[in-house]
């Protein structure tokens, strides 16, 4: 089954073509990071207006790279939530238009479930002439088995969910305040490092010397997270060390690097420790990670270190928002016979355990 995936929930306009939920025939993303950088965060109106400009060329490029026409696509999938309403609407309308014009089924996708399904994706497998095709890498449920524990750590969410069988997510933990990515972005702003904060903190932290550890919020007795206290601790440390407000000539790069390292260690320690413990507690056979912060090398290393079950992590480029993960999740819904109706609406507040659309009364 060949699925087109469209993603516009936040600040990336993306589209991809994926075969059977795994093989990426194309994956095209345009980032708006530059547009929002000078504001230190996403400006919703600018985001939706940029999606309007990008969506048609991006979808066209995804089809062209896959060397397919719309007629050869079996279904059209799109993120219906969560995300910014004005951004989601652009992708959803595009998908509805394509489905209406082509007569192909429309399927709304939960963006957070999409982040988990990025771990199923792989590059196209070349078929050498006169030789059998090499096999696809095993899927997580083949190499580990269900249930799988999913850690989705992005700019808007920090969720732990149990994936019991395909498409069946049960949320067991979440952040009570800031998302992990939001904490990276806010800490980076305090350190004068720009937006998005995650990649730049990771880079700067590599040269950071040791410093006093920052506090960790363990939220005992729950699988929840909290990062707002850490953000305040970064503010106090940044003030004490002359990093914030930025002095004339800028802060001492060594002090910034040490603080970046200390911050990253605190986030990675809490997330990796709690995720590994949750996997044991719930009898998970493997841990699947996704979302922008899952690209973080310190978090990946800490998880591998602490987990007693395999950790399946998509390549960093598939951790951040993309269309392929939407098509990958859509395949699992379609396999179960699900379709969305024309009444499919955006769901800005959707959580990881919720269905992305009411079941279609009338299949599209
Ligand atoms: O999943 P994503 O692309 O968008 C959302 O759905 O939110 O995640 C974006 C977030 C941003 O907060 C960004 O700072 C963070 O992911 N991020 C990282 C890294 N790369 C992106 N955080 C830590 N380390 C990274 N290497
Ligand atoms: Zn995302």
Short mmCIF file of N, CA and C in Angstrom, two decimals, residues 57-144:
data_model
loop_
_atom_site.label_atom_id
_atom_site.label_comp_id
_atom_site.label_asym_id
_atom_site.label_seq_id
_atom_site.Cartn_x
_atom_site.Cartn_y
_atom_site.Cartn_z
N UNK A 57 4.23 23.10 -3.47
CA UNK A 57 5.54 22.63 -3.96
C UNK A 57 6.07 21.42 -3.20
N UNK A 58 5.84 21.37 -1.89
CA UNK A 58 6.37 20.25 -1.10
C UNK A 58 5.68 18.93 -1.48
N UNK A 59 4.37 18.96 -1.62
CA UNK A 59 3.65 17.73 -2.01
C UNK A 59 4.08 17.31 -3.42
N UNK A 60 4.18 18.28 -4.31
CA UNK A 60 4.63 17.96 -5.68
C UNK A 60 6.01 17.32 -5.66
N UNK A 61 6.91 17.87 -4.85
CA UNK A 61 8.28 17.35 -4.79
C UNK A 61 8.29 15.93 -4.23
N UNK A 62 7.42 15.66 -3.25
CA UNK A 62 7.37 14.31 -2.65
C UNK A 62 6.92 13.29 -3.70
N UNK A 63 5.93 13.65 -4.50
CA UNK A 63 5.47 12.74 -5.56
C UNK A 63 6.54 12.57 -6.63
N UNK A 64 7.16 13.69 -7.01
CA UNK A 64 8.18 13.64 -8.07
C UNK A 64 9.37 12.79 -7.63
N UNK A 65 9.82 12.96 -6.40
CA UNK A 65 10.97 12.18 -5.92
C UNK A 65 10.66 10.70 -5.85
N UNK A 66 9.39 10.39 -5.56
CA UNK A 66 8.98 8.98 -5.52
C UNK A 66 8.73 8.44 -6.92
N UNK A 67 8.74 9.35 -7.89
CA UNK A 67 8.48 9.00 -9.28
C UNK A 67 7.09 8.39 -9.43
N UNK A 68 6.13 9.00 -8.77
CA UNK A 68 4.75 8.50 -8.81
C UNK A 68 3.80 9.66 -9.08
N UNK A 69 2.64 9.33 -9.62
CA UNK A 69 1.60 10.35 -9.77
C UNK A 69 0.55 10.08 -8.69
N UNK A 70 -0.33 11.05 -8.49
CA UNK A 70 -1.37 10.91 -7.48
C UNK A 70 -2.21 9.65 -7.74
N UNK A 71 -2.37 9.33 -9.02
CA UNK A 71 -3.19 8.17 -9.39
C UNK A 71 -2.61 6.86 -8.82
N UNK A 72 -1.29 6.84 -8.65
CA UNK A 72 -0.65 5.60 -8.16
C UNK A 72 -0.59 5.51 -6.63
N UNK A 73 -1.10 6.53 -5.95
CA UNK A 73 -1.11 6.55 -4.48
C UNK A 73 -2.38 5.86 -4.00
N UNK A 74 -2.28 5.06 -2.93
CA UNK A 74 -3.46 4.34 -2.44
C UNK A 74 -4.27 5.12 -1.41
N UNK A 75 -3.61 6.00 -0.65
CA UNK A 75 -4.35 6.76 0.37
C UNK A 75 -3.60 8.05 0.68
N UNK A 76 -4.36 9.03 1.16
CA UNK A 76 -3.77 10.33 1.48
C UNK A 76 -3.92 10.56 2.98
N UNK A 77 -2.77 10.67 3.66
CA UNK A 77 -2.81 10.83 5.12
C UNK A 77 -2.29 12.20 5.50
N UNK A 78 -2.77 12.67 6.64
CA UNK A 78 -2.39 14.02 7.08
C UNK A 78 -2.49 14.11 8.60
N UNK A 79 -1.60 14.89 9.19
CA UNK A 79 -1.68 15.15 10.63
C UNK A 79 -2.94 15.95 10.91
N UNK A 80 -3.80 15.41 11.80
CA UNK A 80 -4.99 16.19 12.17
C UNK A 80 -4.81 16.81 13.56
N UNK A 81 -3.81 16.38 14.32
CA UNK A 81 -3.52 16.97 15.62
C UNK A 81 -2.51 16.12 16.35
N UNK A 82 -1.90 16.56 17.43
CA UNK A 82 -2.03 17.92 17.97
C UNK A 82 -1.11 18.88 17.21
N UNK A 83 -1.26 20.18 17.52
CA UNK A 83 -0.41 21.18 16.89
C UNK A 83 -1.10 22.52 16.91
N UNK A 84 -0.57 23.44 16.13
CA UNK A 84 -1.15 24.78 16.03
C UNK A 84 -2.32 24.72 15.05
N UNK A 85 -3.49 25.20 15.47
CA UNK A 85 -4.69 25.07 14.62
C UNK A 85 -4.45 25.66 13.23
N UNK A 86 -3.91 26.86 13.18
CA UNK A 86 -3.72 27.54 11.89
C UNK A 86 -2.74 26.83 10.98
N UNK A 87 -1.82 26.07 11.57
CA UNK A 87 -0.86 25.30 10.78
C UNK A 87 -1.49 23.98 10.31
N UNK A 88 -2.18 23.32 11.23
CA UNK A 88 -2.82 22.04 10.90
C UNK A 88 -3.82 22.19 9.76
N UNK A 89 -4.56 23.30 9.77
CA UNK A 89 -5.62 23.53 8.77
C UNK A 89 -5.05 23.50 7.35
N UNK A 90 -3.85 24.02 7.19
CA UNK A 90 -3.27 24.10 5.84
C UNK A 90 -3.03 22.70 5.27
N UNK A 91 -2.41 21.82 6.06
CA UNK A 91 -2.15 20.45 5.61
C UNK A 91 -3.43 19.67 5.42
N UNK A 92 -4.36 19.87 6.35
CA UNK A 92 -5.63 19.12 6.30
C UNK A 92 -6.43 19.51 5.05
N UNK A 93 -6.49 20.79 4.76
CA UNK A 93 -7.22 21.22 3.56
C UNK A 93 -6.56 20.70 2.29
N UNK A 94 -5.24 20.70 2.28
CA UNK A 94 -4.52 20.18 1.11
C UNK A 94 -4.88 18.70 0.92
N UNK A 95 -4.84 17.95 2.02
CA UNK A 95 -5.13 16.51 1.95
C UNK A 95 -6.57 16.27 1.50
N UNK A 96 -7.51 17.06 2.02
CA UNK A 96 -8.91 16.89 1.61
C UNK A 96 -9.08 17.19 0.14
N UNK A 97 -8.42 18.24 -0.32
CA UNK A 97 -8.50 18.61 -1.74
C UNK A 97 -7.98 17.48 -2.62
N UNK A 98 -6.83 16.91 -2.22
CA UNK A 98 -6.24 15.82 -3.02
C UNK A 98 -7.15 14.60 -3.00
N UNK A 99 -7.71 14.29 -1.82
CA UNK A 99 -8.58 13.11 -1.71
C UNK A 99 -9.85 13.31 -2.52
N UNK A 100 -10.41 14.52 -2.45
CA UNK A 100 -11.65 14.80 -3.18
C UNK A 100 -11.41 14.70 -4.69
N UNK A 101 -10.27 15.24 -5.13
CA UNK A 101 -10.00 15.26 -6.56
C UNK A 101 -9.64 13.88 -7.11
N UNK A 102 -8.97 13.08 -6.28
CA UNK A 102 -8.46 11.80 -6.78
C UNK A 102 -9.37 10.62 -6.46
N UNK A 103 -10.28 10.82 -5.50
CA UNK A 103 -11.14 9.71 -5.09
C UNK A 103 -10.44 8.71 -4.18
N UNK A 104 -9.25 9.07 -3.69
CA UNK A 104 -8.51 8.16 -2.79
C UNK A 104 -8.97 8.38 -1.35
N UNK A 105 -8.83 7.35 -0.49
CA UNK A 105 -9.24 7.52 0.90
C UNK A 105 -8.39 8.57 1.62
N UNK A 106 -9.04 9.26 2.57
CA UNK A 106 -8.38 10.27 3.40
C UNK A 106 -8.24 9.67 4.80
N UNK A 107 -7.08 9.87 5.44
CA UNK A 107 -6.93 9.37 6.80
C UNK A 107 -6.17 10.38 7.66
N UNK A 108 -6.81 10.81 8.75
CA UNK A 108 -6.18 11.74 9.69
C UNK A 108 -5.26 10.97 10.62
N UNK A 109 -4.14 11.57 10.97
CA UNK A 109 -3.13 10.89 11.79
C UNK A 109 -2.81 11.71 13.05
N UNK A 110 -2.65 10.99 14.16
CA UNK A 110 -2.19 11.59 15.41
C UNK A 110 -0.67 11.81 15.29
N UNK A 111 -0.26 13.07 15.31
CA UNK A 111 1.15 13.43 15.11
C UNK A 111 2.08 12.72 16.11
N UNK A 112 1.63 12.54 17.34
CA UNK A 112 2.49 11.93 18.37
C UNK A 112 2.68 10.44 18.08
N UNK A 113 1.64 9.80 17.59
CA UNK A 113 1.77 8.40 17.18
C UNK A 113 2.69 8.32 15.96
N UNK A 114 2.62 9.34 15.11
CA UNK A 114 3.53 9.42 13.97
C UNK A 114 4.99 9.44 14.43
N UNK A 115 5.28 10.24 15.45
CA UNK A 115 6.67 10.28 15.96
C UNK A 115 7.14 8.87 16.37
N UNK A 116 6.26 8.10 16.99
CA UNK A 116 6.64 6.74 17.39
C UNK A 116 6.90 5.89 16.15
N UNK A 117 6.05 6.03 15.12
CA UNK A 117 6.18 5.18 13.94
C UNK A 117 7.37 5.54 13.04
N UNK A 118 8.05 6.64 13.33
CA UNK A 118 9.28 6.96 12.59
C UNK A 118 10.29 5.82 12.74
N UNK A 119 10.21 5.09 13.86
CA UNK A 119 11.17 4.01 14.12
C UNK A 119 10.97 2.81 13.17
N UNK A 120 9.87 2.81 12.44
CA UNK A 120 9.60 1.70 11.50
C UNK A 120 10.15 1.98 10.10
N UNK A 121 10.54 3.24 9.87
CA UNK A 121 10.91 3.64 8.50
C UNK A 121 12.29 3.15 8.11
N UNK A 122 12.45 2.86 6.83
CA UNK A 122 13.79 2.59 6.32
C UNK A 122 13.92 3.11 4.90
N UNK A 123 15.16 3.25 4.45
CA UNK A 123 15.43 3.73 3.09
C UNK A 123 14.95 2.68 2.08
N UNK A 124 14.71 3.09 0.82
CA UNK A 124 14.32 2.10 -0.19
C UNK A 124 15.42 1.05 -0.35
N UNK A 125 14.98 -0.17 -0.56
CA UNK A 125 15.96 -1.25 -0.74
C UNK A 125 16.19 -1.46 -2.23
N UNK A 126 17.44 -1.26 -2.70
CA UNK A 126 17.68 -1.44 -4.13
C UNK A 126 17.47 -2.90 -4.53
N UNK A 127 16.91 -3.08 -5.70
CA UNK A 127 16.70 -4.45 -6.20
C UNK A 127 17.74 -4.70 -7.29
N UNK A 128 18.84 -5.35 -6.95
CA UNK A 128 19.87 -5.56 -7.96
C UNK A 128 19.38 -6.51 -9.04
N UNK A 129 19.76 -6.24 -10.28
CA UNK A 129 19.30 -7.07 -11.40
C UNK A 129 19.72 -8.52 -11.18
N UNK A 130 18.83 -9.44 -11.46
CA UNK A 130 19.08 -10.88 -11.41
C UNK A 130 19.41 -11.42 -10.02
N UNK A 131 19.18 -10.64 -8.99
CA UNK A 131 19.43 -11.14 -7.62
C UNK A 131 18.19 -10.88 -6.78
N UNK A 132 17.96 -11.71 -5.78
CA UNK A 132 16.81 -11.41 -4.93
C UNK A 132 17.07 -10.13 -4.14
N UNK A 133 16.00 -9.37 -3.87
CA UNK A 133 16.15 -8.13 -3.11
C UNK A 133 16.61 -8.44 -1.69
N UNK A 134 17.45 -7.59 -1.13
CA UNK A 134 17.87 -7.82 0.26
C UNK A 134 16.67 -7.54 1.18
N UNK A 135 16.59 -8.25 2.30
CA UNK A 135 15.40 -8.08 3.14
C UNK A 135 15.40 -6.73 3.85
N UNK A 136 14.19 -6.26 4.19
CA UNK A 136 14.08 -5.01 4.95
C UNK A 136 14.59 -5.25 6.37
N UNK A 137 15.13 -4.24 7.03
CA UNK A 137 15.52 -4.43 8.43
C UNK A 137 14.29 -4.83 9.25
N UNK A 138 14.47 -5.67 10.29
CA UNK A 138 13.28 -6.12 11.02
C UNK A 138 12.55 -4.95 11.69
N UNK A 139 11.23 -5.02 11.70
CA UNK A 139 10.43 -3.99 12.38
C UNK A 139 10.56 -4.21 13.89
N UNK A 140 10.35 -3.17 14.71
CA UNK A 140 10.51 -3.32 16.16
C UNK A 140 9.71 -4.48 16.76
N UNK A 141 8.47 -4.71 16.26
CA UNK A 141 7.68 -5.81 16.86
C UNK A 141 8.24 -7.17 16.43
N UNK A 142 9.01 -7.19 15.31
CA UNK A 142 9.62 -8.46 14.90
C UNK A 142 10.88 -8.73 15.72
N UNK A 143 11.69 -7.69 15.93
CA UNK A 143 12.94 -7.91 16.67
C UNK A 143 12.71 -7.98 18.18
N UNK A 144 11.71 -7.30 18.70
CA UNK A 144 11.49 -7.28 20.15
C UNK A 144 10.17 -7.94 20.54
#
